[in-house]
mmCIF file of C-alpha atoms in Angstrom:
data_model
loop_
_atom_site.group_PDB
_atom_site.id
_atom_site.type_symbol
_atom_site.label_atom_id
_atom_site.label_comp_id
_atom_site.label_asym_id
_atom_site.label_seq_id
_atom_site.Cartn_x
_atom_site.Cartn_y
_atom_site.Cartn_z
ATOM 1 C CA MET A 897 5.319 -30.361 21.350
ATOM 2 C CA ASN A 898 8.279 -32.745 21.472
ATOM 3 C CA LEU A 899 11.860 -31.548 21.777
ATOM 4 C CA ARG A 900 12.456 -31.483 18.002
ATOM 5 C CA ALA A 901 9.262 -29.544 17.359
ATOM 6 C CA ARG A 902 10.107 -27.016 20.070
ATOM 7 C CA LYS A 903 13.579 -26.534 18.621
ATOM 8 C CA MET A 904 12.177 -25.995 15.138
ATOM 9 C CA ALA A 905 9.590 -23.535 16.435
ATOM 10 C CA ARG A 906 12.311 -21.627 18.262
ATOM 11 C CA THR A 907 14.502 -21.497 15.144
ATOM 12 C CA SER A 908 11.553 -20.217 13.111
ATOM 13 C CA ARG A 909 10.835 -17.488 15.671
ATOM 14 C CA ASP A 910 14.521 -16.514 15.845
ATOM 15 C CA LEU A 911 14.791 -16.280 12.065
ATOM 16 C CA ALA A 912 11.657 -14.159 11.758
ATOM 17 C CA ALA A 913 12.692 -11.868 14.617
ATOM 18 C CA ALA A 914 16.181 -11.372 13.182
ATOM 19 C CA ALA A 915 14.737 -10.689 9.715
ATOM 20 C CA ARG A 916 12.307 -8.081 11.096
ATOM 21 C CA ARG A 917 15.027 -6.281 13.038
ATOM 22 C CA ARG A 918 17.345 -6.196 10.035
ATOM 23 C CA ALA A 919 14.551 -4.988 7.769
ATOM 24 C CA LEU A 920 13.644 -2.226 10.226
ATOM 25 C CA ASP A 921 17.278 -1.185 10.594
ATOM 26 C CA ALA A 922 18.521 -1.491 7.019
ATOM 27 C CA GLY A 923 15.520 -2.174 4.796
ATOM 28 C CA LEU A 924 14.850 -5.351 2.838
ATOM 29 C CA ALA A 925 17.715 -4.610 0.462
ATOM 30 C CA GLY A 926 20.110 -4.000 3.346
ATOM 31 C CA PHE A 927 20.830 -7.628 4.180
ATOM 32 C CA THR A 928 21.058 -11.020 2.515
ATOM 33 C CA ILE A 929 19.675 -14.417 3.423
ATOM 34 C CA GLU A 930 23.263 -15.561 3.990
ATOM 35 C CA GLU A 931 23.857 -12.787 6.524
ATOM 36 C CA LEU A 932 20.606 -13.644 8.263
ATOM 37 C CA CYS A 933 21.548 -17.320 8.427
ATOM 38 C CA GLU A 934 24.980 -16.498 9.820
ATOM 39 C CA GLN A 935 23.406 -14.377 12.541
ATOM 40 C CA VAL A 936 21.022 -17.156 13.586
ATOM 41 C CA GLY A 937 23.551 -19.944 13.115
ATOM 42 C CA ILE A 938 21.974 -22.009 10.349
ATOM 43 C CA SER A 939 22.784 -22.819 6.726
ATOM 44 C CA ARG A 940 21.114 -21.239 3.696
ATOM 45 C CA ARG A 941 19.644 -24.637 2.862
ATOM 46 C CA THR A 942 18.111 -24.867 6.321
ATOM 47 C CA PHE A 943 16.617 -21.383 5.907
ATOM 48 C CA PHE A 944 14.417 -22.612 3.057
ATOM 49 C CA ASN A 945 13.063 -25.359 5.285
ATOM 50 C CA TYR A 946 11.445 -22.558 7.277
ATOM 51 C CA PHE A 947 10.684 -19.735 4.853
ATOM 52 C CA ALA A 948 10.216 -19.523 1.102
ATOM 53 C CA SER A 949 11.853 -16.102 0.839
ATOM 54 C CA LYS A 950 13.419 -13.279 2.797
ATOM 55 C CA GLU A 951 10.129 -11.404 2.554
ATOM 56 C CA ASP A 952 8.222 -14.296 4.093
ATOM 57 C CA ALA A 953 10.760 -14.481 6.930
ATOM 58 C CA VAL A 954 10.178 -10.801 7.708
ATOM 59 C CA LEU A 955 6.413 -11.354 7.665
ATOM 60 C CA GLY A 956 6.697 -14.591 9.652
ATOM 61 C CA ILE A 957 4.880 -16.641 6.996
ATOM 62 C CA SER A 958 6.207 -20.148 7.480
ATOM 63 C CA ALA A 959 6.937 -22.558 4.643
ATOM 64 C CA ARG A 960 6.377 -25.405 7.111
ATOM 65 C CA ARG A 961 2.705 -24.609 7.657
ATOM 66 C CA ASP A 962 0.805 -27.871 7.293
ATOM 67 C CA THR A 963 -2.876 -27.752 8.164
ATOM 68 C CA ALA A 964 -3.965 -30.682 5.996
ATOM 69 C CA HIS A 965 -5.388 -32.574 8.972
ATOM 70 C CA LEU A 966 -7.435 -29.535 10.010
ATOM 71 C CA ASP A 967 -8.673 -29.073 6.448
ATOM 72 C CA GLU A 968 -9.705 -32.726 6.230
ATOM 73 C CA ASP A 969 -11.619 -32.547 9.504
ATOM 74 C CA PHE A 970 -13.444 -29.457 8.234
ATOM 75 C CA ALA A 971 -14.274 -31.037 4.870
ATOM 76 C CA ALA A 972 -15.584 -34.189 6.559
ATOM 77 C CA GLY A 973 -18.042 -32.194 8.679
ATOM 78 C CA GLY A 974 -20.512 -31.423 5.914
ATOM 79 C CA ASP A 975 -23.007 -33.374 3.854
ATOM 80 C CA PRO A 976 -22.134 -32.898 0.181
ATOM 81 C CA HIS A 977 -25.317 -34.702 -0.863
ATOM 82 C CA SER A 978 -27.646 -32.281 0.905
ATOM 83 C CA LYS A 979 -29.540 -29.654 -1.109
ATOM 84 C CA HIS A 980 -28.903 -27.106 1.637
ATOM 85 C CA LEU A 981 -25.790 -25.586 3.172
ATOM 86 C CA SER A 982 -24.786 -26.982 6.544
ATOM 87 C CA PRO A 983 -26.340 -24.851 9.300
ATOM 88 C CA ASP A 984 -22.989 -24.803 11.107
ATOM 89 C CA LEU A 985 -20.879 -23.830 8.062
ATOM 90 C CA LEU A 986 -19.763 -20.433 9.354
ATOM 91 C CA GLU A 987 -19.131 -21.806 12.836
ATOM 92 C CA ALA A 988 -17.041 -24.629 11.357
ATOM 93 C CA LEU A 989 -15.057 -22.126 9.280
ATOM 94 C CA THR A 990 -14.473 -20.101 12.431
ATOM 95 C CA ARG A 991 -13.171 -23.138 14.305
ATOM 96 C CA LEU A 992 -10.864 -23.941 11.408
ATOM 97 C CA ALA A 993 -9.498 -20.401 11.352
ATOM 98 C CA LEU A 994 -8.861 -20.416 15.113
ATOM 99 C CA GLU A 995 -7.181 -23.829 15.024
ATOM 100 C CA ARG A 996 -4.876 -22.611 12.268
ATOM 101 C CA TRP A 997 -4.189 -19.463 14.272
ATOM 102 C CA ARG A 998 -3.134 -21.468 17.314
ATOM 103 C CA MET A 999 -0.977 -23.732 15.183
ATOM 104 C CA ASP A 1000 0.781 -20.798 13.515
ATOM 105 C CA ASP A 1001 1.099 -18.648 16.615
ATOM 106 C CA PRO A 1002 0.564 -20.529 19.900
ATOM 107 C CA GLU A 1003 1.838 -17.528 21.883
ATOM 108 C CA PRO A 1004 0.533 -14.373 20.164
ATOM 109 C CA ASP A 1005 2.873 -11.429 20.725
ATOM 110 C CA PRO A 1006 1.466 -7.930 20.097
ATOM 111 C CA GLU A 1007 4.985 -6.487 19.897
ATOM 112 C CA ARG A 1008 5.853 -8.864 17.082
ATOM 113 C CA VAL A 1009 2.759 -7.799 15.174
ATOM 114 C CA ARG A 1010 3.619 -4.127 15.687
ATOM 115 C CA GLU A 1011 7.079 -4.795 14.261
ATOM 116 C CA VAL A 1012 5.593 -6.528 11.214
ATOM 117 C CA MET A 1013 3.228 -3.607 10.637
ATOM 118 C CA ALA A 1014 6.145 -1.168 10.995
ATOM 119 C CA VAL A 1015 8.170 -3.078 8.403
ATOM 120 C CA ILE A 1016 5.213 -3.091 5.990
ATOM 121 C CA ASP A 1017 4.873 0.670 6.440
ATOM 122 C CA GLN A 1018 8.585 1.019 5.700
ATOM 123 C CA GLU A 1019 8.574 -1.488 2.818
ATOM 124 C CA PRO A 1020 5.214 -1.169 1.002
ATOM 125 C CA ARG A 1021 6.104 -3.964 -1.436
ATOM 126 C CA LEU A 1022 5.653 -6.385 1.464
ATOM 127 C CA PHE A 1023 1.952 -5.576 1.398
ATOM 128 C CA LYS A 1024 1.772 -7.139 -2.060
ATOM 129 C CA ARG A 1025 3.230 -10.329 -0.589
ATOM 130 C CA VAL A 1026 0.615 -10.284 2.172
ATOM 131 C CA LEU A 1027 -2.136 -9.909 -0.424
ATOM 132 C CA GLU A 1028 -0.710 -12.807 -2.439
ATOM 133 C CA HIS A 1029 -0.861 -15.069 0.592
ATOM 134 C CA MET A 1030 -4.368 -13.906 1.453
ATOM 135 C CA SER A 1031 -5.546 -14.596 -2.096
ATOM 136 C CA SER A 1032 -3.980 -18.056 -2.047
ATOM 137 C CA ASP A 1033 -5.563 -18.838 1.329
ATOM 138 C CA GLU A 1034 -8.950 -17.619 0.123
ATOM 139 C CA LYS A 1035 -8.872 -19.819 -3.001
ATOM 140 C CA ARG A 1036 -7.893 -22.843 -0.912
ATOM 141 C CA ASP A 1037 -10.718 -22.261 1.565
ATOM 142 C CA VAL A 1038 -13.313 -21.660 -1.136
ATOM 143 C CA ALA A 1039 -12.368 -25.024 -2.625
ATOM 144 C CA LEU A 1040 -12.661 -26.592 0.833
ATOM 145 C CA VAL A 1041 -16.168 -25.181 1.317
ATOM 146 C CA GLU A 1042 -17.218 -26.363 -2.143
ATOM 147 C CA ARG A 1043 -15.968 -29.837 -1.282
ATOM 148 C CA ARG A 1044 -17.568 -29.892 2.186
ATOM 149 C CA GLU A 1045 -20.931 -28.686 0.926
ATOM 150 C CA GLY A 1046 -20.980 -30.469 -2.437
ATOM 151 C CA LEU A 1047 -21.108 -27.178 -4.354
ATOM 152 C CA PRO A 1048 -20.042 -26.780 -7.986
ATOM 153 C CA ALA A 1049 -16.842 -24.836 -8.645
ATOM 154 C CA GLY A 1050 -17.580 -21.135 -8.765
ATOM 155 C CA ASP A 1051 -20.693 -21.256 -6.567
ATOM 156 C CA LEU A 1052 -20.762 -17.795 -4.991
ATOM 157 C CA ARG A 1053 -22.048 -19.159 -1.680
ATOM 158 C CA ALA A 1054 -18.656 -20.759 -1.047
ATOM 159 C CA SER A 1055 -16.702 -17.574 -1.695
ATOM 160 C CA ALA A 1056 -19.228 -15.504 0.290
ATOM 161 C CA ALA A 1057 -18.819 -17.749 3.344
ATOM 162 C CA VAL A 1058 -15.029 -17.528 3.188
ATOM 163 C CA GLN A 1059 -15.000 -13.765 2.606
ATOM 164 C CA ILE A 1060 -17.354 -13.160 5.527
ATOM 165 C CA LEU A 1061 -15.134 -15.194 7.830
ATOM 166 C CA MET A 1062 -11.973 -13.483 6.549
ATOM 167 C CA SER A 1063 -13.513 -10.094 7.381
ATOM 168 C CA VAL A 1064 -14.360 -11.290 10.886
ATOM 169 C CA MET A 1065 -10.835 -12.625 11.436
ATOM 170 C CA ARG A 1066 -9.162 -9.436 10.169
ATOM 171 C CA ALA A 1067 -11.273 -7.236 12.419
ATOM 172 C CA SER A 1068 -10.706 -9.565 15.367
ATOM 173 C CA ALA A 1069 -6.943 -9.609 14.843
ATOM 174 C CA PHE A 1070 -6.897 -5.813 14.692
ATOM 175 C CA GLU A 1071 -8.827 -5.592 17.959
ATOM 176 C CA PHE A 1072 -6.714 -8.283 19.628
ATOM 177 C CA PHE A 1073 -3.341 -6.777 18.755
ATOM 178 C CA THR A 1074 -3.894 -3.017 18.613
ATOM 179 C CA THR A 1075 -6.296 -2.177 21.443
ATOM 180 C CA ASP A 1076 -6.344 -2.547 25.216
ATOM 181 C CA ASN A 1077 -8.377 -5.729 24.823
ATOM 182 C CA ALA A 1078 -7.777 -8.231 27.641
ATOM 183 C CA ASP A 1079 -9.682 -11.184 26.146
ATOM 184 C CA ASP A 1080 -8.211 -14.168 24.334
ATOM 185 C CA ILE A 1081 -8.610 -14.409 20.567
ATOM 186 C CA GLU A 1082 -11.408 -16.982 20.823
ATOM 187 C CA THR A 1083 -13.504 -14.553 22.854
ATOM 188 C CA VAL A 1084 -12.782 -11.647 20.521
ATOM 189 C CA VAL A 1085 -13.700 -13.701 17.456
ATOM 190 C CA GLY A 1086 -16.768 -15.140 19.199
ATOM 191 C CA ARG A 1087 -18.226 -11.671 19.801
ATOM 192 C CA ARG A 1088 -17.899 -10.787 16.138
ATOM 193 C CA VAL A 1089 -19.311 -14.118 14.979
ATOM 194 C CA ASP A 1090 -22.347 -13.557 17.220
ATOM 195 C CA ALA A 1091 -22.818 -10.098 15.696
ATOM 196 C CA MET A 1092 -22.423 -11.534 12.199
ATOM 197 C CA ARG A 1093 -25.019 -14.207 12.948
ATOM 198 C CA ALA A 1094 -27.460 -11.571 14.234
ATOM 199 C CA VAL A 1095 -27.076 -9.555 11.038
ATOM 200 C CA LEU A 1096 -27.468 -12.561 8.737
ATOM 201 C CA HIS A 1097 -30.420 -14.112 10.550
ATOM 202 C CA GLY A 1098 -32.104 -11.015 11.954
#
């Protein structure tokens, strides 16, 4: 990362951390975006360069997330003219998910995740926001699989592939952040992908 990118990443982390602490201390209604910006030392306008809402700041869901180049690489890896699904479809989806993970969170912090989970417990309406993002991500990835594999819109094989991978990633994230696991996320995900492959192929 260059100097500008590092500075922006630091500002994003500072904003999210400050938002989580304020939400834990006073609840979502207990502070304003303006107060958050004053604490971090940025303008309200700058805030929206990083997060779409106060809720997204608390959850750490960045408005700057741009994975178009990763999506294009994934889409280019298939053969849309083939009558069969690519044999490496699930593996390619896994790579895409891990690359996005590393882009979003190059230094995973279990304490940060515990804070986010604590805020969600305290503010259940945040869970709705999480589900909205998950639904949006799922629709985007289903469309990507359809494009990569040359499938018609609505083909259940595309949604099944994405939903299987989402289940693997959720379980892996839970293991990575909430247990005494000492492995990196790639290893944790790899174990579950191997188990998934054994179940699917016998």
